Tab-separated table of C-alpha atoms in Angstrom:
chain	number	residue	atom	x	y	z
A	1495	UNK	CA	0.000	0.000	0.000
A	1496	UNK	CA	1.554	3.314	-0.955
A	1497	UNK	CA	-0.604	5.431	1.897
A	1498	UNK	CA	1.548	7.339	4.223
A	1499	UNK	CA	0.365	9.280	7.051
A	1500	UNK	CA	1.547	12.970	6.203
A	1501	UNK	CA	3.824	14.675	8.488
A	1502	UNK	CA	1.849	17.946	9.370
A	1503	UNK	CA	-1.363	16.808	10.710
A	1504	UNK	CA	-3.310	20.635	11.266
A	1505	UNK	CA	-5.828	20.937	9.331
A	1506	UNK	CA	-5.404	22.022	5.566
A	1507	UNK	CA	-7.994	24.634	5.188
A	1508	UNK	CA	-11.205	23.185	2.833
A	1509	UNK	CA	-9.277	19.924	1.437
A	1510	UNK	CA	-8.435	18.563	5.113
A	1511	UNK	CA	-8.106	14.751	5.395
A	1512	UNK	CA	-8.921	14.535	1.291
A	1513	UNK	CA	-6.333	11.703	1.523
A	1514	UNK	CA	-7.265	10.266	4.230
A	1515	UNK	CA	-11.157	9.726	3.159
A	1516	UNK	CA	-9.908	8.282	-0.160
A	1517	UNK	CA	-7.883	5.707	1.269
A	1518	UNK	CA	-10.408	5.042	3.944
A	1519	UNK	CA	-13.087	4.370	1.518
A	1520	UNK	CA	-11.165	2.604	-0.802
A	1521	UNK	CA	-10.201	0.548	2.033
A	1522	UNK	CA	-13.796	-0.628	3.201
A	1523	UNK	CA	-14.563	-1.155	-0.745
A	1524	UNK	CA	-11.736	-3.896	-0.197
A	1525	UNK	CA	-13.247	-5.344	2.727
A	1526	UNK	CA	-11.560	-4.237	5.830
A	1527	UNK	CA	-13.524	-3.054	8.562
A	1528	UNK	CA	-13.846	0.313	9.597
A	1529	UNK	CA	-11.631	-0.161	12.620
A	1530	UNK	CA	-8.751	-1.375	10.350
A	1531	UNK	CA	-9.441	0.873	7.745
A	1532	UNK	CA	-9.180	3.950	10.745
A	1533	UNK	CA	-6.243	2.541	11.835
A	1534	UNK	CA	-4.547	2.119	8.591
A	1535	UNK	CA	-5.067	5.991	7.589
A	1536	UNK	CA	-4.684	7.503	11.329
A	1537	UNK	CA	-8.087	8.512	11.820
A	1538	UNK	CA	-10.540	7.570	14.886
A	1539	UNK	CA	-13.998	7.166	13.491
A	1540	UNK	CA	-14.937	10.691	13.653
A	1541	UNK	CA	-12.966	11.511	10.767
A	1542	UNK	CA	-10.059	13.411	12.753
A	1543	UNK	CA	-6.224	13.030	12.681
A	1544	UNK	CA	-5.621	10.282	15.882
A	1545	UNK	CA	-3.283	13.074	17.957
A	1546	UNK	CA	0.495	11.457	18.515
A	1547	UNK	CA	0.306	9.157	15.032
């Protein structure tokens, strides 16, 4: 998987977490569950950066 958690994890004005959501749904399409797929991308299941990853 080519997905890498970026370094600066602010927010990035409108486009925030665009990455993140594409990987995350692309992700479930293959079949992981949402707990993996959070995991995998560094989000908790709200949709925000996991703080310290």
């Amino acid at each position: 998987m080519d997905f890498k958690i970026r370094e600066i994890r602010t927010a990035q004005g409108q486009k925030k977490l665009l990455r993140e959501r594409e990987t995350y749904f692309r992700l479930m399409q293959q079949g992981f569950s949402n707990n993996q797929a959070c995991r995998i991308v560094g989000i908790n299941a709200l949709g925000r950066p996991v703080p310290g990853t």
